[in-house]
Amino acid sequence: MSSETLQRVPDWVKVHEWIKIPEWIKIPGWIKRPASRTTESSQRPVLRETAWLDGLRGVAAFLVVMNHYHLEWLSVFSDAPFGARVLKDYNPDYVYYYEEGTRFWGFWRLPILRLFTSSGNAQVSIFFILSGFVLSWRPIELARSNRLEELSRSLSSSIVRRWFRLYLPCFVMICIYVLEAWIVKAPGGPTSEELLAVFTRILPWASPFKTDYIIPLFSNPPINYPMWTIPFEFSGSMFVFAFILALSTVQDYRRRMCIIIFVSMYAFLDAFWNYWLFGVGLALADYVRQADGCANLSKRTTTLQTRVWVAVLVTGLVLMSYKSSSEDFTRPGYSWTAYVPLPSEYRANGSEGRLWQGWGAIGVVTSCCHLAPARRVLELRVIQYLGKISFMLYLSHLLVNSLVSLPLKERLYNGMCSRFTDGPFEDVYQTSAILNVFIYFILLLVSVLIAVCQAHILELVVDRPCTNFGKWINGKVVHGFRTEKQEPASHEDAALLPQQEVEQEERRGSDSVYQDRWNSLDGDHEIEQLRRAEAAEEVGADTYDELGKKDDDDDLSDVDEVGRLIEEDENGNADQSDSRAR
């Protein structure tokens, strides 16, 4: 196939890339062992200052997976906090029999430690704050610098592409889940009619005009219930885009921040917790931009302030460990929250946990903005890799549980244990704590490895093509079907894509803009003006003439270097300039 033929292939297809080079069988980069330290330092990509956001999103997605797996493996009592007492006899899975009055003293049920097994709802708050932060990272900078034309183009592209970015991978995964349920046909599972009915509920669930998101798409039958968050993610994204547009002409930082906080707190008091958290993410992005980045925030943080932010981080993790009330067990350590005055809407609709976990997530993200050691942990290669596959890991992990984990659990207990035959423990396995721990770690190792490999493949064959399709649609909407101009990655992808890849594509898009400007010039004079303008941008001046107008206190070495480079460029490329002028 010739290169000209490949260039005519729409950008969103890109099938030839992963067929020609089968990336889905490649070992992830963080697993490869470099040949030497020199090789490692030279090959490792340079991380941007916002790379830690990808890592935090990856950790949050992994903890959601752990929460769902533990609920399936250890029953609802995996959520019970340290010291909880069972309120009634319960035999959820024929492995564990819980008698009334039984206490849970496992150390892993302590605050912060229990985040590993039971923090799925808390991690959703992290997702929403991160989305608000990342979606507004570039637009808020464009608004701050009064580049309103670029801002309008950026927001227009974001609004067009966001629906495709979020929902297309979900549609693919729904089809996979329905196909899996239809093929397996587990005892007591959904019938064929119930599975077909799922497709009739997809459009209401994915409608951008719906305000009531409580649609039983994933409850009867239970098809990939984690996707209940996607409509909230979409509406929160639109909220951020509209909010930034409304604030685009507000150049005063304090006035702009007051407006953001006021609107976000209004949403908080009215129990619109997703808008509240998206607004907090927007406020944090503006705050960090005002401070010239997280690195400068950390440099300006004194020792005393560092201790305060560490305390905020720990407090946030404790609040994220919050457990709502349950009919099955008590919740020592959290029952006092029932006496705290709260906005009435939270207790009326049973979302009290969203309040406490939301404040905890705010504390965690805000403290990470100030604590460089916390950001360095989130920039580790394995955590960055989790951030890369986080969306598909979130959407696909229940497949592993139904196809691998639960059947493996049943086989292990059947092969290693016998059952009681009488009394209240009838049909309960005769097991021990050591055996339970052994089987648990086998399930954990097998399930996590398969889930990560599955997400790696799906990120290549589902997530990327869906993202590219959204870019292709936006390009056709803006430029029409006669052009093949590729749109650079924008911030609406960054909430689900690694920030480094987004920024690289933005730079490539910026380079293409300069190339278009070169191609449109007519004559040596215009070419010379553009070359001088580009040189001026390297040293921060608006035009080349302003280089001579800088204050005497400025360092003029950059100006001299630019002049030397321009002279060399003129001498070495005169023929090329003449041909372009002609």
mmCIF file of N, CA and C in Angstrom, residues 241-353:
data_model
loop_
_atom_site.group_PDB
_atom_site.id
_atom_site.type_symbol
_atom_site.label_atom_id
_atom_site.label_comp_id
_atom_site.label_asym_id
_atom_site.label_seq_id
_atom_site.Cartn_x
_atom_site.Cartn_y
_atom_site.Cartn_z
ATOM 1 N N PHE A 241 -17.452 23.824 30.443
ATOM 2 C CA PHE A 241 -17.272 24.583 29.199
ATOM 3 C C PHE A 241 -18.099 25.867 29.217
ATOM 4 N N ALA A 242 -19.363 25.759 29.647
ATOM 5 C CA ALA A 242 -20.215 26.951 29.695
ATOM 6 C C ALA A 242 -19.702 27.957 30.726
ATOM 7 N N PHE A 243 -19.214 27.446 31.852
ATOM 8 C CA PHE A 243 -18.714 28.321 32.911
ATOM 9 C C PHE A 243 -17.483 29.096 32.428
ATOM 10 N N ILE A 244 -16.570 28.408 31.758
ATOM 11 C CA ILE A 244 -15.373 29.083 31.257
ATOM 12 C C ILE A 244 -15.748 30.146 30.228
ATOM 13 N N LEU A 245 -16.707 29.833 29.355
ATOM 14 C CA LEU A 245 -17.144 30.815 28.366
ATOM 15 C C LEU A 245 -17.740 32.038 29.049
ATOM 16 N N ALA A 246 -18.527 31.821 30.097
ATOM 17 C CA ALA A 246 -19.130 32.942 30.814
ATOM 18 C C ALA A 246 -18.080 33.809 31.505
ATOM 19 N N LEU A 247 -16.971 33.194 31.927
ATOM 20 C CA LEU A 247 -15.930 33.930 32.645
ATOM 21 C C LEU A 247 -14.805 34.405 31.737
ATOM 22 N N SER A 248 -14.948 34.220 30.440
ATOM 23 C CA SER A 248 -13.828 34.474 29.533
ATOM 24 C C SER A 248 -13.395 35.933 29.509
ATOM 25 N N THR A 249 -14.297 36.848 29.813
ATOM 26 C CA THR A 249 -13.941 38.268 29.792
ATOM 27 C C THR A 249 -13.628 38.817 31.175
ATOM 28 N N VAL A 250 -13.674 37.972 32.191
ATOM 29 C CA VAL A 250 -13.342 38.402 33.557
ATOM 30 C C VAL A 250 -11.846 38.204 33.751
ATOM 31 N N GLN A 251 -11.078 39.277 33.669
ATOM 32 C CA GLN A 251 -9.624 39.177 33.727
ATOM 33 C C GLN A 251 -9.072 39.263 35.144
ATOM 34 N N ASP A 252 -9.839 39.759 36.080
ATOM 35 C CA ASP A 252 -9.359 39.863 37.454
ATOM 36 C C ASP A 252 -9.457 38.495 38.130
ATOM 37 N N TYR A 253 -8.328 37.999 38.651
ATOM 38 C CA TYR A 253 -8.283 36.651 39.230
ATOM 39 C C TYR A 253 -9.192 36.532 40.450
ATOM 40 N N ARG A 254 -9.151 37.497 41.336
ATOM 41 C CA ARG A 254 -9.946 37.402 42.566
ATOM 42 C C ARG A 254 -11.442 37.416 42.261
ATOM 43 N N ARG A 255 -11.836 38.291 41.366
ATOM 44 C CA ARG A 255 -13.254 38.348 41.018
ATOM 45 C C ARG A 255 -13.694 37.052 40.343
ATOM 46 N N ARG A 256 -12.857 36.533 39.457
ATOM 47 C CA ARG A 256 -13.191 35.276 38.777
ATOM 48 C C ARG A 256 -13.278 34.114 39.772
ATOM 49 N N MET A 257 -12.346 34.050 40.707
ATOM 50 C CA MET A 257 -12.364 32.967 41.686
ATOM 51 C C MET A 257 -13.575 33.068 42.604
ATOM 52 N N CYS A 258 -13.965 34.263 42.972
ATOM 53 C CA CYS A 258 -15.162 34.425 43.814
ATOM 54 C C CYS A 258 -16.406 33.908 43.099
ATOM 55 N N ILE A 259 -16.503 34.184 41.807
ATOM 56 C CA ILE A 259 -17.660 33.704 41.041
ATOM 57 C C ILE A 259 -17.664 32.183 40.980
ATOM 58 N N ILE A 260 -16.503 31.579 40.715
ATOM 59 C CA ILE A 260 -16.422 30.116 40.635
ATOM 60 C C ILE A 260 -16.813 29.481 41.963
ATOM 61 N N ILE A 261 -16.283 30.015 43.052
ATOM 62 C CA ILE A 261 -16.587 29.446 44.370
ATOM 63 C C ILE A 261 -18.062 29.620 44.702
ATOM 64 N N PHE A 262 -18.623 30.782 44.381
ATOM 65 C CA PHE A 262 -20.039 31.023 44.688
ATOM 66 C C PHE A 262 -20.938 30.033 43.953
ATOM 67 N N VAL A 263 -20.720 29.858 42.653
ATOM 68 C CA VAL A 263 -21.560 28.942 41.875
ATOM 69 C C VAL A 263 -21.361 27.503 42.342
ATOM 70 N N SER A 264 -20.125 27.122 42.631
ATOM 71 C CA SER A 264 -19.858 25.757 43.087
ATOM 72 C C SER A 264 -20.517 25.488 44.432
ATOM 73 N N MET A 265 -20.464 26.443 45.331
ATOM 74 C CA MET A 265 -21.096 26.245 46.637
ATOM 75 C C MET A 265 -22.614 26.238 46.522
ATOM 76 N N TYR A 266 -23.153 26.987 45.572
ATOM 77 C CA TYR A 266 -24.597 26.923 45.336
ATOM 78 C C TYR A 266 -24.997 25.508 44.919
ATOM 79 N N ALA A 267 -24.204 24.916 44.012
ATOM 80 C CA ALA A 267 -24.470 23.537 43.603
ATOM 81 C C ALA A 267 -24.311 22.586 44.781
ATOM 82 N N PHE A 268 -23.332 22.835 45.636
ATOM 83 C CA PHE A 268 -23.126 21.990 46.815
ATOM 84 C C PHE A 268 -24.322 22.042 47.754
ATOM 85 N N LEU A 269 -24.804 23.228 48.049
ATOM 86 C CA LEU A 269 -25.917 23.375 48.987
ATOM 87 C C LEU A 269 -27.202 22.774 48.439
ATOM 88 N N ASP A 270 -27.343 22.740 47.122
ATOM 89 C CA ASP A 270 -28.541 22.176 46.509
ATOM 90 C C ASP A 270 -28.363 20.700 46.157
ATOM 91 N N ALA A 271 -27.261 20.098 46.632
ATOM 92 C CA ALA A 271 -26.982 18.662 46.479
ATOM 93 C C ALA A 271 -26.730 18.245 45.032
ATOM 94 N N PHE A 272 -26.346 19.179 44.160
ATOM 95 C CA PHE A 272 -25.858 18.804 42.830
ATOM 96 C C PHE A 272 -24.355 18.552 42.953
ATOM 97 N N TRP A 273 -24.040 17.406 43.550
ATOM 98 C CA TRP A 273 -22.668 17.160 43.964
ATOM 99 C C TRP A 273 -21.720 17.016 42.781
ATOM 100 N N ASN A 274 -22.197 16.580 41.615
ATOM 101 C CA ASN A 274 -21.282 16.473 40.470
ATOM 102 C C ASN A 274 -20.869 17.853 39.962
ATOM 103 N N TYR A 275 -21.825 18.803 39.875
ATOM 104 C CA TYR A 275 -21.465 20.160 39.454
ATOM 105 C C TYR A 275 -20.549 20.822 40.485
ATOM 106 N N TRP A 276 -20.819 20.553 41.747
ATOM 107 C CA TRP A 276 -19.965 21.090 42.814
ATOM 108 C C TRP A 276 -18.516 20.639 42.625
ATOM 109 N N LEU A 277 -18.294 19.365 42.385
ATOM 110 C CA LEU A 277 -16.936 18.840 42.264
ATOM 111 C C LEU A 277 -16.276 19.286 40.962
ATOM 112 N N PHE A 278 -17.032 19.360 39.876
ATOM 113 C CA PHE A 278 -16.467 19.896 38.638
ATOM 114 C C PHE A 278 -16.064 21.357 38.824
ATOM 115 N N GLY A 279 -16.894 22.125 39.531
ATOM 116 C CA GLY A 279 -16.542 23.512 39.794
ATOM 117 C C GLY A 279 -15.298 23.643 40.650
ATOM 118 N N VAL A 280 -15.132 22.750 41.622
ATOM 119 C CA VAL A 280 -13.914 22.758 42.435
ATOM 120 C C VAL A 280 -12.693 22.472 41.565
ATOM 121 N N GLY A 281 -12.825 21.523 40.639
ATOM 122 C CA GLY A 281 -11.714 21.255 39.726
ATOM 123 C C GLY A 281 -11.353 22.465 38.891
ATOM 124 N N LEU A 282 -12.363 23.198 38.414
ATOM 125 C CA LEU A 282 -12.117 24.430 37.662
ATOM 126 C C LEU A 282 -11.403 25.460 38.530
ATOM 127 N N ALA A 283 -11.848 25.610 39.779
ATOM 128 C CA ALA A 283 -11.212 26.569 40.683
ATOM 129 C C ALA A 283 -9.755 26.197 40.953
ATOM 130 N N LEU A 284 -9.476 24.910 41.134
ATOM 131 C CA LEU A 284 -8.098 24.479 41.374
ATOM 132 C C LEU A 284 -7.212 24.747 40.160
ATOM 133 N N ALA A 285 -7.754 24.524 38.958
ATOM 134 C CA ALA A 285 -6.967 24.797 37.753
ATOM 135 C C ALA A 285 -6.610 26.277 37.661
ATOM 136 N N ASP A 286 -7.566 27.150 37.947
ATOM 137 C CA ASP A 286 -7.295 28.587 37.916
ATOM 138 C C ASP A 286 -6.294 28.968 39.001
ATOM 139 N N TYR A 287 -6.433 28.357 40.167
ATOM 140 C CA TYR A 287 -5.524 28.633 41.288
ATOM 141 C C TYR A 287 -4.090 28.234 40.947
ATOM 142 N N VAL A 288 -3.919 27.061 40.355
ATOM 143 C CA VAL A 288 -2.575 26.594 39.993
ATOM 144 C C VAL A 288 -2.004 27.431 38.853
ATOM 145 N N ARG A 289 -2.825 27.805 37.886
ATOM 146 C CA ARG A 289 -2.362 28.680 36.810
ATOM 147 C C ARG A 289 -1.895 30.023 37.367
ATOM 148 N N GLN A 290 -2.628 30.550 38.317
ATOM 149 C CA GLN A 290 -2.253 31.826 38.918
ATOM 150 C C GLN A 290 -0.900 31.730 39.617
ATOM 151 N N ALA A 291 -0.600 30.553 40.165
ATOM 152 C CA ALA A 291 0.675 30.336 40.856
ATOM 153 C C ALA A 291 1.784 29.889 39.916
ATOM 154 N N ASP A 292 1.521 29.851 38.604
ATOM 155 C CA ASP A 292 2.506 29.412 37.605
ATOM 156 C C ASP A 292 2.903 27.957 37.776
ATOM 157 N N GLY A 293 1.947 27.118 38.164
ATOM 158 C CA GLY A 293 2.196 25.685 38.194
ATOM 159 C C GLY A 293 2.370 25.117 39.585
ATOM 160 N N CYS A 294 2.204 23.808 39.676
ATOM 161 C CA CYS A 294 2.324 23.120 40.965
ATOM 162 C C CYS A 294 3.745 23.190 41.511
ATOM 163 N N ALA A 295 4.736 23.175 40.620
ATOM 164 C CA ALA A 295 6.124 23.226 41.082
ATOM 165 C C ALA A 295 6.393 24.514 41.847
ATOM 166 N N ASN A 296 5.887 25.632 41.352
ATOM 167 C CA ASN A 296 6.071 26.896 42.061
ATOM 168 C C ASN A 296 5.293 26.924 43.367
ATOM 169 N N LEU A 297 4.112 26.292 43.375
ATOM 170 C CA LEU A 297 3.373 26.196 44.632
ATOM 171 C C LEU A 297 4.197 25.477 45.691
ATOM 172 N N SER A 298 4.823 24.372 45.302
ATOM 173 C CA SER A 298 5.625 23.604 46.258
ATOM 174 C C SER A 298 6.847 24.395 46.714
ATOM 175 N N LYS A 299 7.473 25.139 45.794
ATOM 176 C CA LYS A 299 8.653 25.915 46.167
ATOM 177 C C LYS A 299 8.310 27.003 47.175
ATOM 178 N N ARG A 300 7.135 27.585 47.044
ATOM 179 C CA ARG A 300 6.738 28.672 47.941
ATOM 180 C C ARG A 300 6.146 28.168 49.253
ATOM 181 N N THR A 301 5.973 26.853 49.378
ATOM 182 C CA THR A 301 5.377 26.290 50.587
ATOM 183 C C THR A 301 6.437 26.154 51.670
ATOM 184 N N THR A 302 6.213 26.784 52.808
ATOM 185 C CA THR A 302 7.154 26.706 53.923
ATOM 186 C C THR A 302 7.024 25.364 54.635
ATOM 187 N N THR A 303 7.936 25.117 55.572
ATOM 188 C CA THR A 303 7.904 23.861 56.329
ATOM 189 C C THR A 303 6.607 23.729 57.113
ATOM 190 N N LEU A 304 6.184 24.817 57.748
ATOM 191 C CA LEU A 304 4.933 24.780 58.501
ATOM 192 C C LEU A 304 3.750 24.525 57.580
ATOM 193 N N GLN A 305 3.730 25.191 56.443
ATOM 194 C CA GLN A 305 2.639 24.976 55.492
ATOM 195 C C GLN A 305 2.646 23.551 54.943
ATOM 196 N N THR A 306 3.832 22.987 54.754
ATOM 197 C CA THR A 306 3.915 21.601 54.293
ATOM 198 C C THR A 306 3.266 20.663 55.297
ATOM 199 N N ARG A 307 3.521 20.892 56.575
ATOM 200 C CA ARG A 307 2.900 20.058 57.608
ATOM 201 C C ARG A 307 1.384 20.208 57.593
ATOM 202 N N VAL A 308 0.929 21.427 57.354
ATOM 203 C CA VAL A 308 -0.517 21.647 57.286
ATOM 204 C C VAL A 308 -1.112 20.877 56.112
ATOM 205 N N TRP A 309 -0.449 20.917 54.961
ATOM 206 C CA TRP A 309 -0.980 20.215 53.793
ATOM 207 C C TRP A 309 -0.905 18.703 53.954
ATOM 208 N N VAL A 310 0.087 18.211 54.672
ATOM 209 C CA VAL A 310 0.119 16.776 54.979
ATOM 210 C C VAL A 310 -1.081 16.409 55.843
ATOM 211 N N ALA A 311 -1.397 17.268 56.822
ATOM 212 C CA ALA A 311 -2.575 17.020 57.658
ATOM 213 C C ALA A 311 -3.855 17.064 56.829
ATOM 214 N N VAL A 312 -3.920 17.978 55.863
ATOM 215 C CA VAL A 312 -5.089 18.039 54.976
ATOM 216 C C VAL A 312 -5.196 16.761 54.150
ATOM 217 N N LEU A 313 -4.067 16.258 53.668
ATOM 218 C CA LEU A 313 -4.069 15.016 52.890
ATOM 219 C C LEU A 313 -4.575 13.843 53.722
ATOM 220 N N VAL A 314 -4.070 13.714 54.932
ATOM 221 C CA VAL A 314 -4.500 12.611 55.801
ATOM 222 C C VAL A 314 -5.978 12.748 56.141
ATOM 223 N N THR A 315 -6.415 13.969 56.457
ATOM 224 C CA THR A 315 -7.833 14.188 56.762
ATOM 225 C C THR A 315 -8.705 13.853 55.558
ATOM 226 N N GLY A 316 -8.251 14.229 54.376
ATOM 227 C CA GLY A 316 -9.008 13.897 53.169
ATOM 228 C C GLY A 316 -9.139 12.403 52.968
ATOM 229 N N LEU A 317 -8.067 11.651 53.210
ATOM 230 C CA LEU A 317 -8.125 10.194 53.070
ATOM 231 C C LEU A 317 -9.063 9.578 54.102
ATOM 232 N N VAL A 318 -9.080 10.137 55.309
ATOM 233 C CA VAL A 318 -10.002 9.636 56.338
ATOM 234 C C VAL A 318 -11.450 9.893 55.926
ATOM 235 N N LEU A 319 -11.732 11.091 55.412
ATOM 236 C CA LEU A 319 -13.096 11.393 54.981
ATOM 237 C C LEU A 319 -13.505 10.538 53.786
ATOM 238 N N MET A 320 -12.570 10.233 52.915
ATOM 239 C CA MET A 320 -12.892 9.351 51.791
ATOM 240 C C MET A 320 -13.183 7.927 52.258
ATOM 241 N N SER A 321 -12.747 7.580 53.466
ATOM 242 C CA SER A 321 -13.033 6.253 54.027
ATOM 243 C C SER A 321 -14.425 6.174 54.631
ATOM 244 N N TYR A 322 -15.184 7.251 54.542
ATOM 245 C CA TYR A 322 -16.511 7.316 55.164
ATOM 246 C C TYR A 322 -17.415 6.186 54.674
ATOM 247 N N LYS A 323 -18.196 5.641 55.608
ATOM 248 C CA LYS A 323 -19.164 4.595 55.280
ATOM 249 C C LYS A 323 -20.563 5.074 55.636
ATOM 250 N N SER A 324 -21.459 5.016 54.664
ATOM 251 C CA SER A 324 -22.852 5.390 54.900
ATOM 252 C C SER A 324 -23.530 4.346 55.776
ATOM 253 N N SER A 325 -24.697 4.699 56.294
ATOM 254 C CA SER A 325 -25.435 3.787 57.170
ATOM 255 C C SER A 325 -25.865 2.545 56.401
ATOM 256 N N SER A 326 -25.966 1.430 57.120
ATOM 257 C CA SER A 326 -26.311 0.150 56.509
ATOM 258 C C SER A 326 -27.288 -0.595 57.404
ATOM 259 N N GLU A 327 -28.150 -1.394 56.790
ATOM 260 C CA GLU A 327 -29.080 -2.231 57.537
ATOM 261 C C GLU A 327 -28.445 -3.537 57.997
ATOM 262 N N ASP A 328 -27.238 -3.823 57.537
ATOM 263 C CA ASP A 328 -26.600 -5.101 57.843
ATOM 264 C C ASP A 328 -25.586 -5.014 58.968
ATOM 265 N N PHE A 329 -25.014 -3.830 59.216
ATOM 266 C CA PHE A 329 -23.977 -3.709 60.242
ATOM 267 C C PHE A 329 -23.908 -2.267 60.729
ATOM 268 N N THR A 330 -23.314 -2.103 61.906
ATOM 269 C CA THR A 330 -23.098 -0.765 62.458
ATOM 270 C C THR A 330 -21.855 -0.145 61.816
ATOM 271 N N ARG A 331 -21.619 1.119 62.126
ATOM 272 C CA ARG A 331 -20.462 1.812 61.541
ATOM 273 C C ARG A 331 -19.769 2.665 62.599
ATOM 274 N N PRO A 332 -19.099 2.033 63.548
ATOM 275 C CA PRO A 332 -18.393 2.795 64.584
ATOM 276 C C PRO A 332 -17.329 3.703 63.977
ATOM 277 N N GLY A 333 -17.232 4.898 64.525
ATOM 278 C CA GLY A 333 -16.296 5.881 63.994
ATOM 279 C C GLY A 333 -16.925 6.841 63.014
ATOM 280 N N TYR A 334 -18.105 6.496 62.505
ATOM 281 C CA TYR A 334 -18.779 7.354 61.530
ATOM 282 C C TYR A 334 -20.203 7.706 61.938
ATOM 283 N N SER A 335 -20.704 7.087 62.980
ATOM 284 C CA SER A 335 -22.097 7.329 63.371
ATOM 285 C C SER A 335 -22.320 8.759 63.848
ATOM 286 N N TRP A 336 -21.257 9.427 64.330
ATOM 287 C CA TRP A 336 -21.409 10.797 64.809
ATOM 288 C C TRP A 336 -21.833 11.755 63.693
ATOM 289 N N THR A 337 -21.566 11.395 62.439
ATOM 290 C CA THR A 337 -21.920 12.284 61.331
ATOM 291 C C THR A 337 -23.428 12.449 61.183
ATOM 292 N N ALA A 338 -24.205 11.543 61.780
ATOM 293 C CA ALA A 338 -25.661 11.660 61.699
ATOM 294 C C ALA A 338 -26.170 12.877 62.459
ATOM 295 N N TYR A 339 -25.363 13.417 63.366
ATOM 296 C CA TYR A 339 -25.784 14.558 64.182
ATOM 297 C C TYR A 339 -25.211 15.880 63.674
ATOM 298 N N VAL A 340 -24.460 15.846 62.595
ATOM 299 C CA VAL A 340 -23.889 17.070 62.028
ATOM 300 C C VAL A 340 -24.930 17.733 61.134
ATOM 301 N N PRO A 341 -25.199 19.026 61.333
ATOM 302 C CA PRO A 341 -26.161 19.709 60.455
ATOM 303 C C PRO A 341 -25.650 19.743 59.016
ATOM 304 N N LEU A 342 -26.473 19.259 58.106
ATOM 305 C CA LEU A 342 -26.120 19.212 56.689
ATOM 306 C C LEU A 342 -27.264 19.788 55.867
ATOM 307 N N PRO A 343 -26.994 20.221 54.643
ATOM 308 C CA PRO A 343 -28.097 20.598 53.752
ATOM 309 C C PRO A 343 -29.099 19.461 53.646
ATOM 310 N N SER A 344 -30.367 19.786 53.768
ATOM 311 C CA SER A 344 -31.408 18.761 53.884
ATOM 312 C C SER A 344 -31.449 17.818 52.691
ATOM 313 N N GLU A 345 -31.090 18.297 51.505
ATOM 314 C CA GLU A 345 -31.187 17.469 50.309
ATOM 315 C C GLU A 345 -30.304 16.227 50.388
ATOM 316 N N TYR A 346 -29.181 16.324 51.082
ATOM 317 C CA TYR A 346 -28.265 15.184 51.130
ATOM 318 C C TYR A 346 -28.870 14.017 51.901
ATOM 319 N N ARG A 347 -29.515 14.308 53.011
ATOM 320 C CA ARG A 347 -30.117 13.216 53.780
ATOM 321 C C ARG A 347 -31.432 12.772 53.154
ATOM 322 N N ALA A 348 -32.107 13.678 52.463
ATOM 323 C CA ALA A 348 -33.389 13.311 51.862
ATOM 324 C C ALA A 348 -33.212 12.302 50.737
ATOM 325 N N ASN A 349 -32.171 12.449 49.938
ATOM 326 C CA ASN A 349 -31.976 11.521 48.815
ATOM 327 C C ASN A 349 -30.895 10.483 49.079
ATOM 328 N N GLY A 350 -30.463 10.362 50.333
ATOM 329 C CA GLY A 350 -29.514 9.314 50.692
ATOM 330 C C GLY A 350 -28.113 9.502 50.160
ATOM 331 N N SER A 351 -27.715 10.727 49.902
ATOM 332 C CA SER A 351 -26.378 10.982 49.357
ATOM 333 C C SER A 351 -25.467 11.667 50.372
ATOM 334 N N GLU A 352 -25.681 11.363 51.650
ATOM 335 C CA GLU A 352 -24.836 11.950 52.687
ATOM 336 C C GLU A 352 -23.367 11.577 52.473
ATOM 337 N N GLY A 353 -23.145 10.347 52.023
ATOM 338 C CA GLY A 353 -21.773 9.922 51.779
ATOM 339 C C GLY A 353 -21.086 10.747 50.709
#
